[in-house]
PDB file of C-alpha atoms in Angstrom:
ATOM      1  CA  MET L   1     150.096 112.515 132.492  1.00  0.00           C
ATOM      2  CA  LYS L   2     148.453 109.713 135.085  1.00  0.00           C
ATOM      3  CA  ALA L   3     147.183 112.679 136.752  1.00  0.00           C
ATOM      4  CA  ARG L   4     145.988 114.381 133.903  1.00  0.00           C
ATOM      5  CA  THR L   5     144.589 111.267 132.759  1.00  0.00           C
ATOM      6  CA  LEU L   6     142.624 110.125 135.742  1.00  0.00           C
ATOM      7  CA  GLY L   7     141.043 113.927 134.965  1.00  0.00           C
ATOM      8  CA  ILE L   8     140.082 112.838 131.844  1.00  0.00           C
ATOM      9  CA  VAL L   9     138.465 109.799 132.939  1.00  0.00           C
ATOM     10  CA  ALA L  10     136.609 111.973 135.897  1.00  0.00           C
ATOM     11  CA  VAL L  11     134.801 113.947 133.228  1.00  0.00           C
ATOM     12  CA  ALA L  12     133.948 111.376 131.597  1.00  0.00           C
ATOM     13  CA  ALA L  13     132.349 109.567 134.213  1.00  0.00           C
ATOM     14  CA  ALA L  14     130.575 112.610 134.959  1.00  0.00           C
ATOM     15  CA  MET L  15     129.702 112.638 131.802  1.00  0.00           C
ATOM     16  CA  VAL L  16     127.981 109.679 131.630  1.00  0.00           C
ATOM     17  CA  TRP L  17     126.178 109.787 134.759  1.00  0.00           C
ATOM     18  CA  SER L  18     124.752 113.013 133.662  1.00  0.00           C
ATOM     19  CA  PHE L  19     123.142 112.098 130.470  1.00  0.00           C
ATOM     20  CA  GLN L  20     122.147 108.589 132.441  1.00  0.00           C
ATOM     21  CA  ALA L  21     120.612 110.925 135.312  1.00  0.00           C
ATOM     22  CA  ASN L  22     118.874 113.333 132.983  1.00  0.00           C
ATOM     23  CA  ALA L  23     117.570 110.194 130.892  1.00  0.00           C
ATOM     24  CA  LYS L  24     114.037 109.887 130.207  1.00  0.00           C
ATOM     25  CA  ASN L  25     112.352 106.361 129.740  1.00  0.00           C
ATOM     26  CA  LEU L  26     109.205 106.799 128.164  1.00  0.00           C
ATOM     27  CA  ASN L  27     106.553 103.920 127.726  1.00  0.00           C
ATOM     28  CA  ILE L  28     103.696 104.052 125.184  1.00  0.00           C
ATOM     29  CA  SER L  29     100.707 101.905 125.279  1.00  0.00           C
ATOM     30  CA  HIS L  30      97.913 101.062 122.672  1.00  0.00           C
ATOM     31  CA  GLN L  31      95.494  98.577 121.742  1.00  0.00           C
ATOM     32  CA  PHE L  32      97.000  98.171 118.238  1.00  0.00           C
ATOM     33  CA  LYS L  33      98.652  95.532 116.285  1.00  0.00           C
ATOM     34  CA  ALA L  34     102.253  95.988 115.930  1.00  0.00           C
ATOM     35  CA  HIS L  35     104.351  96.380 112.905  1.00  0.00           C
ATOM     36  CA  LYS L  36     101.102  96.262 111.299  1.00  0.00           C
ATOM     37  CA  ASP L  37      98.579  98.990 111.955  1.00  0.00           C
ATOM     38  CA  GLY L  38      99.726 102.210 111.116  1.00  0.00           C
ATOM     39  CA  ARG L  39      98.993 103.611 114.356  1.00  0.00           C
ATOM     40  CA  ASP L  40     101.383 101.352 115.716  1.00  0.00           C
ATOM     41  CA  LEU L  41     103.916 102.368 112.449  1.00  0.00           C
ATOM     42  CA  ALA L  42     103.372 106.105 113.131  1.00  0.00           C
ATOM     43  CA  THR L  43     104.550 105.314 116.662  1.00  0.00           C
ATOM     44  CA  ARG L  44     107.595 104.221 115.827  1.00  0.00           C
ATOM     45  CA  TRP L  45     108.744 106.322 113.383  1.00  0.00           C
ATOM     46  CA  PHE L  46     108.265 109.269 116.568  1.00  0.00           C
ATOM     47  CA  ALA L  47     110.302 107.863 118.881  1.00  0.00           C
ATOM     48  CA  LYS L  48     112.469 106.722 116.392  1.00  0.00           C
ATOM     49  CA  GLU L  49     113.141 110.078 114.821  1.00  0.00           C
ATOM     50  CA  VAL L  50     112.735 111.380 118.555  1.00  0.00           C
ATOM     51  CA  SER L  51     115.645 109.218 119.660  1.00  0.00           C
ATOM     52  CA  LYS L  52     117.829 110.427 116.998  1.00  0.00           C
ATOM     53  CA  ARG L  53     117.456 114.498 117.808  1.00  0.00           C
ATOM     54  CA  ASP L  54     117.581 113.772 121.432  1.00  0.00           C
ATOM     55  CA  PRO L  55     119.660 110.470 122.414  1.00  0.00           C
ATOM     56  CA  SER L  56     118.539 111.048 126.315  1.00  0.00           C
ATOM     57  CA  LEU L  57     114.686 110.512 125.240  1.00  0.00           C
ATOM     58  CA  LYS L  58     114.658 106.413 125.801  1.00  0.00           C
ATOM     59  CA  PHE L  59     111.171 104.480 124.647  1.00  0.00           C
ATOM     60  CA  ARG L  60     109.128 101.580 124.822  1.00  0.00           C
ATOM     61  CA  ILE L  61     106.298 100.745 123.024  1.00  0.00           C
ATOM     62  CA  TYR L  62     103.857  98.490 124.217  1.00  0.00           C
ATOM     63  CA  PRO L  63     101.242  97.208 121.458  1.00  0.00           C
ATOM     64  CA  GLY L  64      98.114  95.343 121.796  1.00  0.00           C
ATOM     65  CA  LYS L  65      96.622  95.886 125.051  1.00  0.00           C
ATOM     66  CA  SER L  66     100.411  94.497 126.641  1.00  0.00           C
ATOM     67  CA  LEU L  67     100.783  97.438 129.438  1.00  0.00           C
ATOM     68  CA  VAL L  68      97.037  98.811 129.772  1.00  0.00           C
ATOM     69  CA  LYS L  69      94.807  96.268 129.663  1.00  0.00           C
ATOM     70  CA  ASN L  70      91.606  98.328 129.209  1.00  0.00           C
ATOM     71  CA  PRO L  71      91.751 100.458 126.436  1.00  0.00           C
ATOM     72  CA  LYS L  72      89.617 103.574 127.393  1.00  0.00           C
ATOM     73  CA  SER L  73      91.982 103.655 131.095  1.00  0.00           C
ATOM     74  CA  GLN L  74      94.585 104.896 129.062  1.00  0.00           C
ATOM     75  CA  ILE L  75      94.185 108.335 130.490  1.00  0.00           C
ATOM     76  CA  VAL L  76      93.605 108.117 133.831  1.00  0.00           C
ATOM     77  CA  GLU L  77      96.818 106.405 133.972  1.00  0.00           C
ATOM     78  CA  MET L  78      98.358 109.585 131.771  1.00  0.00           C
ATOM     79  CA  GLN L  79      96.486 111.554 134.115  1.00  0.00           C
ATOM     80  CA  LYS L  80      98.130 109.973 137.211  1.00  0.00           C
ATOM     81  CA  GLY L  81     101.325 109.761 135.791  1.00  0.00           C
ATOM     82  CA  SER L  82     101.546 106.566 136.059  1.00  0.00           C
ATOM     83  CA  LEU L  83     102.087 106.206 132.253  1.00  0.00           C
ATOM     84  CA  GLU L  84     103.956 108.792 129.623  1.00  0.00           C
ATOM     85  CA  MET L  85     102.197 108.544 126.646  1.00  0.00           C
ATOM     86  CA  SER L  86      99.826 106.443 124.365  1.00  0.00           C
ATOM     87  CA  VAL L  87      97.911 106.089 121.133  1.00  0.00           C
ATOM     88  CA  TYR L  88      94.338 107.225 122.233  1.00  0.00           C
ATOM     89  CA  PRO L  89      91.312 107.600 120.583  1.00  0.00           C
ATOM     90  CA  LEU L  90      90.315 111.095 122.622  1.00  0.00           C
ATOM     91  CA  VAL L  91      86.596 109.702 122.196  1.00  0.00           C
ATOM     92  CA  TYR L  92      87.053 106.721 125.038  1.00  0.00           C
ATOM     93  CA  ALA L  93      87.721 109.395 127.269  1.00  0.00           C
ATOM     94  CA  SER L  94      83.873 111.076 126.373  1.00  0.00           C
ATOM     95  CA  GLY L  95      82.435 109.593 129.530  1.00  0.00           C
ATOM     96  CA  LYS L  96      84.370 111.448 131.965  1.00  0.00           C
ATOM     97  CA  ILE L  97      85.840 114.335 129.049  1.00  0.00           C
ATOM     98  CA  PRO L  98      82.136 115.171 127.444  1.00  0.00           C
ATOM     99  CA  GLU L  99      84.162 117.539 124.608  1.00  0.00           C
ATOM    100  CA  TYR L 100      85.963 114.817 123.390  1.00  0.00           C
ATOM    101  CA  GLY L 101      82.419 113.243 122.101  1.00  0.00           C
ATOM    102  CA  VAL L 102      83.137 115.834 119.338  1.00  0.00           C
ATOM    103  CA  THR L 103      86.364 113.787 117.930  1.00  0.00           C
ATOM    104  CA  LEU L 104      83.464 111.511 116.772  1.00  0.00           C
ATOM    105  CA  MET L 105      80.445 112.941 115.993  1.00  0.00           C
ATOM    106  CA  PRO L 106      78.300 112.310 112.985  1.00  0.00           C
ATOM    107  CA  ALA L 107      78.372 114.312 109.584  1.00  0.00           C
ATOM    108  CA  ALA L 108      80.233 116.787 111.465  1.00  0.00           C
ATOM    109  CA  VAL L 109      84.047 116.307 109.614  1.00  0.00           C
ATOM    110  CA  SER L 110      83.312 115.819 106.461  1.00  0.00           C
ATOM    111  CA  GLY L 111      85.944 114.071 105.535  1.00  0.00           C
ATOM    112  CA  LEU L 112      90.155 113.398 105.432  1.00  0.00           C
ATOM    113  CA  GLU L 113      90.196 116.638 104.261  1.00  0.00           C
ATOM    114  CA  HIS L 114      87.833 118.693 106.241  1.00  0.00           C
ATOM    115  CA  ALA L 115      89.843 117.062 109.439  1.00  0.00           C
ATOM    116  CA  TRP L 116      93.224 118.255 107.889  1.00  0.00           C
ATOM    117  CA  ARG L 117      92.212 121.697 107.475  1.00  0.00           C
ATOM    118  CA  LEU L 118      90.775 121.934 110.756  1.00  0.00           C
ATOM    119  CA  LYS L 119      94.695 121.417 112.400  1.00  0.00           C
ATOM    120  CA  ASN L 120      95.970 124.439 114.066  1.00  0.00           C
ATOM    121  CA  THR L 121      92.393 126.646 114.059  1.00  0.00           C
ATOM    122  CA  ARG L 122      90.076 126.592 116.617  1.00  0.00           C
ATOM    123  CA  PHE L 123      88.540 123.839 116.682  1.00  0.00           C
ATOM    124  CA  HIS L 124      92.501 122.008 117.413  1.00  0.00           C
ATOM    125  CA  GLU L 125      92.756 124.885 120.207  1.00  0.00           C
ATOM    126  CA  ILE L 126      89.881 124.013 122.108  1.00  0.00           C
ATOM    127  CA  LEU L 127      90.896 120.463 122.050  1.00  0.00           C
ATOM    128  CA  GLN L 128      94.208 121.088 123.865  1.00  0.00           C
ATOM    129  CA  GLU L 129      92.752 123.255 126.034  1.00  0.00           C
ATOM    130  CA  VAL L 130      90.258 121.126 127.495  1.00  0.00           C
ATOM    131  CA  ALA L 131      93.113 118.197 127.032  1.00  0.00           C
ATOM    132  CA  HIS L 132      95.273 120.534 129.166  1.00  0.00           C
ATOM    133  CA  ALA L 133      92.517 120.909 131.879  1.00  0.00           C
ATOM    134  CA  ASN L 134      92.178 116.839 131.990  1.00  0.00           C
ATOM    135  CA  GLY L 135      95.997 116.230 132.494  1.00  0.00           C
ATOM    136  CA  VAL L 136      97.193 115.835 128.895  1.00  0.00           C
ATOM    137  CA  HIS L 137      98.697 116.569 126.265  1.00  0.00           C
ATOM    138  CA  ILE L 138      97.712 116.196 122.667  1.00  0.00           C
ATOM    139  CA  LEU L 139     101.114 115.756 120.164  1.00  0.00           C
ATOM    140  CA  THR L 140      99.966 114.252 116.904  1.00  0.00           C
ATOM    141  CA  TRP L 141      97.100 115.427 114.348  1.00  0.00           C
ATOM    142  CA  TRP L 142      95.773 111.829 113.406  1.00  0.00           C
ATOM    143  CA  TRP L 143      92.886 111.635 111.664  1.00  0.00           C
ATOM    144  CA  MET L 144      91.903 107.720 110.544  1.00  0.00           C
ATOM    145  CA  PRO L 145      88.248 107.664 108.484  1.00  0.00           C
ATOM    146  CA  GLY L 146      85.989 104.803 108.123  1.00  0.00           C
ATOM    147  CA  GLY L 147      82.906 103.243 107.860  1.00  0.00           C
ATOM    148  CA  PHE L 148      80.558 100.066 108.085  1.00  0.00           C
ATOM    149  CA  ALA L 149      81.413  96.350 108.212  1.00  0.00           C
ATOM    150  CA  THR L 150      78.221  94.029 108.431  1.00  0.00           C
ATOM    151  CA  LYS L 151      77.495  90.622 108.410  1.00  0.00           C
ATOM    152  CA  ASP L 152      73.723  89.745 106.222  1.00  0.00           C
ATOM    153  CA  ARG L 153      73.241  93.356 104.318  1.00  0.00           C
ATOM    154  CA  ALA L 154      75.287  96.474 102.810  1.00  0.00           C
ATOM    155  CA  VAL L 155      74.386  99.405 104.423  1.00  0.00           C
ATOM    156  CA  GLY L 156      74.577 102.664 103.331  1.00  0.00           C
ATOM    157  CA  SER L 157      71.342 104.565 104.170  1.00  0.00           C
ATOM    158  CA  PRO L 158      70.093 105.508 107.612  1.00  0.00           C
ATOM    159  CA  GLY L 159      67.543 102.179 107.485  1.00  0.00           C
ATOM    160  CA  ASP L 160      69.925 100.130 106.126  1.00  0.00           C
ATOM    161  CA  VAL L 161      70.970  99.298 109.618  1.00  0.00           C
ATOM    162  CA  LYS L 162      67.268  98.868 110.877  1.00  0.00           C
ATOM    163  CA  ASP L 163      67.106  95.739 114.021  1.00  0.00           C
ATOM    164  CA  LEU L 164      70.480  95.043 113.686  1.00  0.00           C
ATOM    165  CA  LYS L 165      72.900  94.405 116.837  1.00  0.00           C
ATOM    166  CA  MET L 166      75.625  97.073 116.096  1.00  0.00           C
ATOM    167  CA  ARG L 167      78.991  98.681 117.880  1.00  0.00           C
ATOM    168  CA  GLY L 168      79.229 102.418 116.893  1.00  0.00           C
ATOM    169  CA  ALA L 169      82.549 103.475 118.988  1.00  0.00           C
ATOM    170  CA  GLY L 170      81.195 106.076 120.357  1.00  0.00           C
ATOM    171  CA  PRO L 171      78.436 107.850 122.343  1.00  0.00           C
ATOM    172  CA  TYR L 172      77.230 109.923 119.892  1.00  0.00           C
ATOM    173  CA  PHE L 173      77.137 107.322 117.362  1.00  0.00           C
ATOM    174  CA  GLU L 174      75.136 104.989 119.137  1.00  0.00           C
ATOM    175  CA  LEU L 175      72.827 107.638 119.392  1.00  0.00           C
ATOM    176  CA  LEU L 176      72.847 108.052 115.633  1.00  0.00           C
ATOM    177  CA  LEU L 177      72.140 104.138 115.259  1.00  0.00           C
ATOM    178  CA  LYS L 178      69.736 104.186 117.804  1.00  0.00           C
ATOM    179  CA  ALA L 179      67.977 107.116 115.886  1.00  0.00           C
ATOM    180  CA  ALA L 180      68.060 104.381 113.070  1.00  0.00           C
ATOM    181  CA  GLY L 181      66.512 101.390 114.476  1.00  0.00           C
ATOM    182  CA  ALA L 182      69.458  99.199 115.469  1.00  0.00           C
ATOM    183  CA  SER L 183      70.923  98.133 119.126  1.00  0.00           C
ATOM    184  CA  ILE L 184      73.857  99.019 120.121  1.00  0.00           C
ATOM    185  CA  HIS L 185      77.040  97.053 122.189  1.00  0.00           C
ATOM    186  CA  SER L 186      79.835  99.249 122.959  1.00  0.00           C
ATOM    187  CA  MET L 187      82.830  97.834 123.153  1.00  0.00           C
ATOM    188  CA  PRO L 188      86.667  98.479 121.831  1.00  0.00           C
ATOM    189  CA  SER L 189      87.846  97.928 118.504  1.00  0.00           C
ATOM    190  CA  SER L 190      89.992  95.161 119.829  1.00  0.00           C
ATOM    191  CA  GLU L 191      87.132  92.738 121.395  1.00  0.00           C
ATOM    192  CA  VAL L 192      84.747  93.393 117.570  1.00  0.00           C
ATOM    193  CA  TYR L 193      86.541  90.098 115.323  1.00  0.00           C
ATOM    194  CA  SER L 194      85.075  87.979 118.196  1.00  0.00           C
ATOM    195  CA  ALA L 195      81.740  89.593 119.292  1.00  0.00           C
ATOM    196  CA  LEU L 196      80.602  88.866 115.291  1.00  0.00           C
ATOM    197  CA  GLN L 197      82.123  85.542 115.639  1.00  0.00           C
ATOM    198  CA  THR L 198      80.006  84.877 117.925  1.00  0.00           C
ATOM    199  CA  GLY L 199      76.305  86.579 116.970  1.00  0.00           C
ATOM    200  CA  VAL L 200      77.034  89.713 119.734  1.00  0.00           C
ATOM    201  CA  LEU L 201      77.099  91.450 116.707  1.00  0.00           C
ATOM    202  CA  ASP L 202      76.149  92.070 113.353  1.00  0.00           C
ATOM    203  CA  GLY L 203      78.211  94.815 112.573  1.00  0.00           C
ATOM    204  CA  LEU L 204      79.916  97.779 112.835  1.00  0.00           C
ATOM    205  CA  LEU L 205      81.170 101.868 112.299  1.00  0.00           C
ATOM    206  CA  THR L 206      85.140 101.339 112.712  1.00  0.00           C
ATOM    207  CA  THR L 207      88.939 102.754 110.852  1.00  0.00           C
ATOM    208  CA  CYS L 208      89.223 101.302 107.770  1.00  0.00           C
ATOM    209  CA  GLU L 209      92.847 100.674 110.051  1.00  0.00           C
ATOM    210  CA  SER L 210      90.654  98.724 112.392  1.00  0.00           C
ATOM    211  CA  LEU L 211      88.899  97.061 109.586  1.00  0.00           C
ATOM    212  CA  LEU L 212      91.882  95.539 108.071  1.00  0.00           C
ATOM    213  CA  SER L 213      94.486  94.819 110.982  1.00  0.00           C
ATOM    214  CA  PHE L 214      92.173  93.275 112.833  1.00  0.00           C
ATOM    215  CA  ARG L 215      90.874  90.953 110.046  1.00  0.00           C
ATOM    216  CA  LEU L 216      87.234  91.493 109.998  1.00  0.00           C
ATOM    217  CA  TYR L 217      87.367  90.482 106.805  1.00  0.00           C
ATOM    218  CA  GLU L 218      86.661  87.431 108.078  1.00  0.00           C
ATOM    219  CA  GLN L 219      83.824  87.578 109.847  1.00  0.00           C
ATOM    220  CA  THR L 220      81.634  90.131 107.496  1.00  0.00           C
ATOM    221  CA  LYS L 221      80.248  90.023 104.132  1.00  0.00           C
ATOM    222  CA  HIS L 222      80.158  93.833 103.341  1.00  0.00           C
ATOM    223  CA  VAL L 223      81.900  96.798 103.749  1.00  0.00           C
ATOM    224  CA  THR L 224      81.087 100.293 103.082  1.00  0.00           C
ATOM    225  CA  ALA L 225      84.437 102.305 102.198  1.00  0.00           C
ATOM    226  CA  PRO L 226      84.543 105.792 102.726  1.00  0.00           C
ATOM    227  CA  GLY L 227      84.793 108.377  99.221  1.00  0.00           C
ATOM    228  CA  LYS L 228      84.908 111.517  99.101  1.00  0.00           C
ATOM    229  CA  PHE L 229      82.838 111.738 102.224  1.00  0.00           C
ATOM    230  CA  ALA L 230      82.727 109.535 105.453  1.00  0.00           C
ATOM    231  CA  LEU L 231      80.539 109.086 108.061  1.00  0.00           C
ATOM    232  CA  PHE L 232      82.903 107.295 110.457  1.00  0.00           C
ATOM    233  CA  ILE L 233      85.927 109.927 110.584  1.00  0.00           C
ATOM    234  CA  THR L 234      87.807 109.986 114.645  1.00  0.00           C
ATOM    235  CA  ILE L 235      91.046 111.222 115.673  1.00  0.00           C
ATOM    236  CA  VAL L 236      93.556 109.073 117.572  1.00  0.00           C
ATOM    237  CA  PRO L 237      95.858 110.989 118.402  1.00  0.00           C
ATOM    238  CA  LEU L 238      99.326 110.649 120.039  1.00  0.00           C
ATOM    239  CA  VAL L 239      99.099 112.257 123.475  1.00  0.00           C
ATOM    240  CA  ILE L 240     101.625 112.597 126.503  1.00  0.00           C
ATOM    241  CA  SER L 241     101.071 113.057 130.185  1.00  0.00           C
ATOM    242  CA  LYS L 242     100.963 116.464 131.008  1.00  0.00           C
ATOM    243  CA  GLN L 243     102.912 115.760 133.754  1.00  0.00           C
ATOM    244  CA  HIS L 244     105.233 114.496 132.120  1.00  0.00           C
ATOM    245  CA  TRP L 245     104.969 117.120 128.922  1.00  0.00           C
ATOM    246  CA  ASP L 246     106.000 120.163 131.494  1.00  0.00           C
ATOM    247  CA  GLY L 247     108.932 117.490 132.605  1.00  0.00           C
ATOM    248  CA  LEU L 248     110.032 117.720 129.285  1.00  0.00           C
ATOM    249  CA  THR L 249     113.131 120.792 128.893  1.00  0.00           C
ATOM    250  CA  ASP L 250     112.439 123.602 126.351  1.00  0.00           C
ATOM    251  CA  ALA L 251     114.345 122.075 123.888  1.00  0.00           C
ATOM    252  CA  GLN L 252     112.648 118.486 124.698  1.00  0.00           C
ATOM    253  CA  ARG L 253     109.352 119.747 123.910  1.00  0.00           C
ATOM    254  CA  LYS L 254     110.635 121.857 120.570  1.00  0.00           C
ATOM    255  CA  ILE L 255     111.288 118.032 119.415  1.00  0.00           C
ATOM    256  CA  PHE L 256     108.451 116.366 120.093  1.00  0.00           C
ATOM    257  CA  THR L 257     106.582 119.286 118.735  1.00  0.00           C
ATOM    258  CA  GLU L 258     108.418 119.079 114.995  1.00  0.00           C
ATOM    259  CA  VAL L 259     108.345 115.245 115.068  1.00  0.00           C
ATOM    260  CA  ALA L 260     104.819 115.465 115.551  1.00  0.00           C
ATOM    261  CA  GLU L 261     104.372 117.809 112.762  1.00  0.00           C
ATOM    262  CA  ALA L 262     106.155 115.807 110.448  1.00  0.00           C
ATOM    263  CA  SER L 263     104.137 112.438 112.005  1.00  0.00           C
ATOM    264  CA  ASN L 264     101.036 114.180 110.377  1.00  0.00           C
ATOM    265  CA  LYS L 265     101.816 114.168 106.959  1.00  0.00           C
ATOM    266  CA  PHE L 266     103.041 111.387 107.069  1.00  0.00           C
ATOM    267  CA  PHE L 267     100.042 109.626 108.635  1.00  0.00           C
ATOM    268  CA  HIS L 268      97.629 111.707 106.992  1.00  0.00           C
ATOM    269  CA  GLU L 269      98.837 110.514 103.521  1.00  0.00           C
ATOM    270  CA  SER L 270      99.181 107.103 104.728  1.00  0.00           C
ATOM    271  CA  GLN L 271      94.982 106.828 105.428  1.00  0.00           C
ATOM    272  CA  ASN L 272      93.896 106.946 101.642  1.00  0.00           C
ATOM    273  CA  LYS L 273      95.766 104.546 100.986  1.00  0.00           C
ATOM    274  CA  ALA L 274      95.277 102.367 104.395  1.00  0.00           C
ATOM    275  CA  CYS L 275      91.321 102.398 103.022  1.00  0.00           C
ATOM    276  CA  ASP L 276      92.300 101.233  99.535  1.00  0.00           C
ATOM    277  CA  ARG L 277      94.406  97.879 100.648  1.00  0.00           C
ATOM    278  CA  MET L 278      91.184  97.982 103.139  1.00  0.00           C
ATOM    279  CA  VAL L 279      88.748  97.549 100.040  1.00  0.00           C
ATOM    280  CA  ALA L 280      91.373  95.287  98.105  1.00  0.00           C
ATOM    281  CA  ARG L 281      91.571  92.984 101.354  1.00  0.00           C
ATOM    282  CA  PHE L 282      87.571  93.169 101.577  1.00  0.00           C
ATOM    283  CA  LYS L 283      87.072  92.408  97.859  1.00  0.00           C
ATOM    284  CA  LYS L 284      89.984  89.372  98.335  1.00  0.00           C
ATOM    285  CA  ALA L 285      87.961  88.084 100.496  1.00  0.00           C
ATOM    286  CA  GLY L 286      85.094  88.018  98.729  1.00  0.00           C
ATOM    287  CA  SER L 287      83.256  90.984 100.411  1.00  0.00           C
ATOM    288  CA  LYS L 288      81.020  93.033  98.578  1.00  0.00           C
ATOM    289  CA  VAL L 289      82.233  96.705  98.885  1.00  0.00           C
ATOM    290  CA  HIS L 290      80.208 100.083  98.688  1.00  0.00           C
ATOM    291  CA  ILE L 291      81.427 103.731  98.413  1.00  0.00           C
ATOM    292  CA  LEU L 292      79.119 105.843 100.761  1.00  0.00           C
ATOM    293  CA  SER L 293      77.346 108.209  98.531  1.00  0.00           C
ATOM    294  CA  GLN L 294      76.918 112.451  99.152  1.00  0.00           C
ATOM    295  CA  SER L 295      73.031 111.887  99.101  1.00  0.00           C
ATOM    296  CA  GLU L 296      74.065 108.790 101.487  1.00  0.00           C
ATOM    297  CA  PHE L 297      76.113 110.638 104.157  1.00  0.00           C
ATOM    298  CA  ASP L 298      73.690 113.511 103.966  1.00  0.00           C
ATOM    299  CA  ALA L 299      70.845 111.301 105.219  1.00  0.00           C
ATOM    300  CA  TRP L 300      72.956 110.620 107.864  1.00  0.00           C
ATOM    301  CA  ALA L 301      73.993 114.177 108.455  1.00  0.00           C
ATOM    302  CA  GLN L 302      70.249 114.892 108.708  1.00  0.00           C
ATOM    303  CA  LEU L 303      69.603 112.242 111.342  1.00  0.00           C
ATOM    304  CA  GLY L 304      72.683 113.065 112.873  1.00  0.00           C
ATOM    305  CA  LYS L 305      71.992 116.762 113.801  1.00  0.00           C
ATOM    306  CA  LYS L 306      68.181 116.250 115.075  1.00  0.00           C
ATOM    307  CA  SER L 307      70.211 113.256 117.800  1.00  0.00           C
ATOM    308  CA  SER L 308      73.913 113.181 118.191  1.00  0.00           C
ATOM    309  CA  TRP L 309      74.599 117.164 118.027  1.00  0.00           C
ATOM    310  CA  VAL L 310      71.759 117.956 119.562  1.00  0.00           C
ATOM    311  CA  ALA L 311      72.410 115.688 122.356  1.00  0.00           C
ATOM    312  CA  PHE L 312      76.366 117.221 122.531  1.00  0.00           C
ATOM    313  CA  ALA L 313      75.633 120.471 122.864  1.00  0.00           C
ATOM    314  CA  LYS L 314      73.657 120.004 125.976  1.00  0.00           C
ATOM    315  CA  LYS L 315      75.960 117.914 127.397  1.00  0.00           C
ATOM    316  CA  ALA L 316      79.472 119.427 126.911  1.00  0.00           C
ATOM    317  CA  LYS L 317      80.210 122.741 128.434  1.00  0.00           C
ATOM    318  CA  ARG L 318      81.837 123.714 125.357  1.00  0.00           C
ATOM    319  CA  GLY L 319      79.817 121.756 122.828  1.00  0.00           C
ATOM    320  CA  GLN L 320      78.404 124.164 120.914  1.00  0.00           C
ATOM    321  CA  GLU L 321      81.710 126.134 120.431  1.00  0.00           C
ATOM    322  CA  LEU L 322      83.378 122.854 119.278  1.00  0.00           C
ATOM    323  CA  LEU L 323      80.452 122.389 116.712  1.00  0.00           C
ATOM    324  CA  ASP L 324      80.296 126.240 115.852  1.00  0.00           C
ATOM    325  CA  SER L 325      84.212 126.331 115.489  1.00  0.00           C
ATOM    326  CA  ILE L 326      83.715 122.556 112.875  1.00  0.00           C
ATOM    327  CA  LEU L 327      81.591 124.432 110.394  1.00  0.00           C
ATOM    328  CA  ALA L 328      83.288 127.678 110.631  1.00  0.00           C
ATOM    329  CA  VAL L 329      85.704 125.586 108.381  1.00  0.00           C
ATOM    330  CA  LYS L 330      84.784 124.586 105.013  1.00  0.00           C
TER     331      LYS L 330
END
């Protein structure tokens, strides 16, 4: 009996040791507000659901730049393998990965429903091929609409930004705003509050989530919100270092993929609600709200095709292919 008991203890200890040896601890970094911003909430849901299915996978989430101070450099850390995962605006990497400029391209993706229809199309495939070639794997399809917030005047058509100091969030929106007569200041969305407060900026383009979670209603008096059409829409997916993705087992990758798919539906449904919450909060703060019309969207699109689209097709090796793959999906 004593020998049998010792044998059972030894087996149990071996099982614990094996579990600990195979356990994976994954850090997730992002720049957004903890427990408030939809990107953080969706990330926490993802981590919880994955851990439920495989308790050996453990996550630690670092919001608000608490792990990587420069949001843009998160992709470099993932490429090196020193950071496992991030909620990362792909456009931030467009300086080194030109194809990612398409993820914030004026008037290419016309709104949230169009973005959803692009899932699992050739456009989606190309984005993933580019990701793998550059050391990361895109897990989720989290698209976010947004709009303008400005201090002294409402923005509808291109002429409304003339002479304003603006943040465009990405190189091709910067080209668009310059073509419309604005001056440009580049910075992450986490820095725009102080820039508005100090007069560095007169206005900006960003997501509904960021307009709300960074309390930009405290520093602006006008907001242009998306309706059916969203001039500003971008993908901010949960991504994982390709090195760490390849280190998962087949079963673990299947779990990641299935949970990511479930999170896509949750996130997509949440974004119209996020824009509604943003509008309500701006109204409560006394801001004037304008909904982007189709004619205004078309005016921006005409300007974008002559400026941003041309520049992107020239700079990115697969630029025209990406634009064509978007236009192929109505």
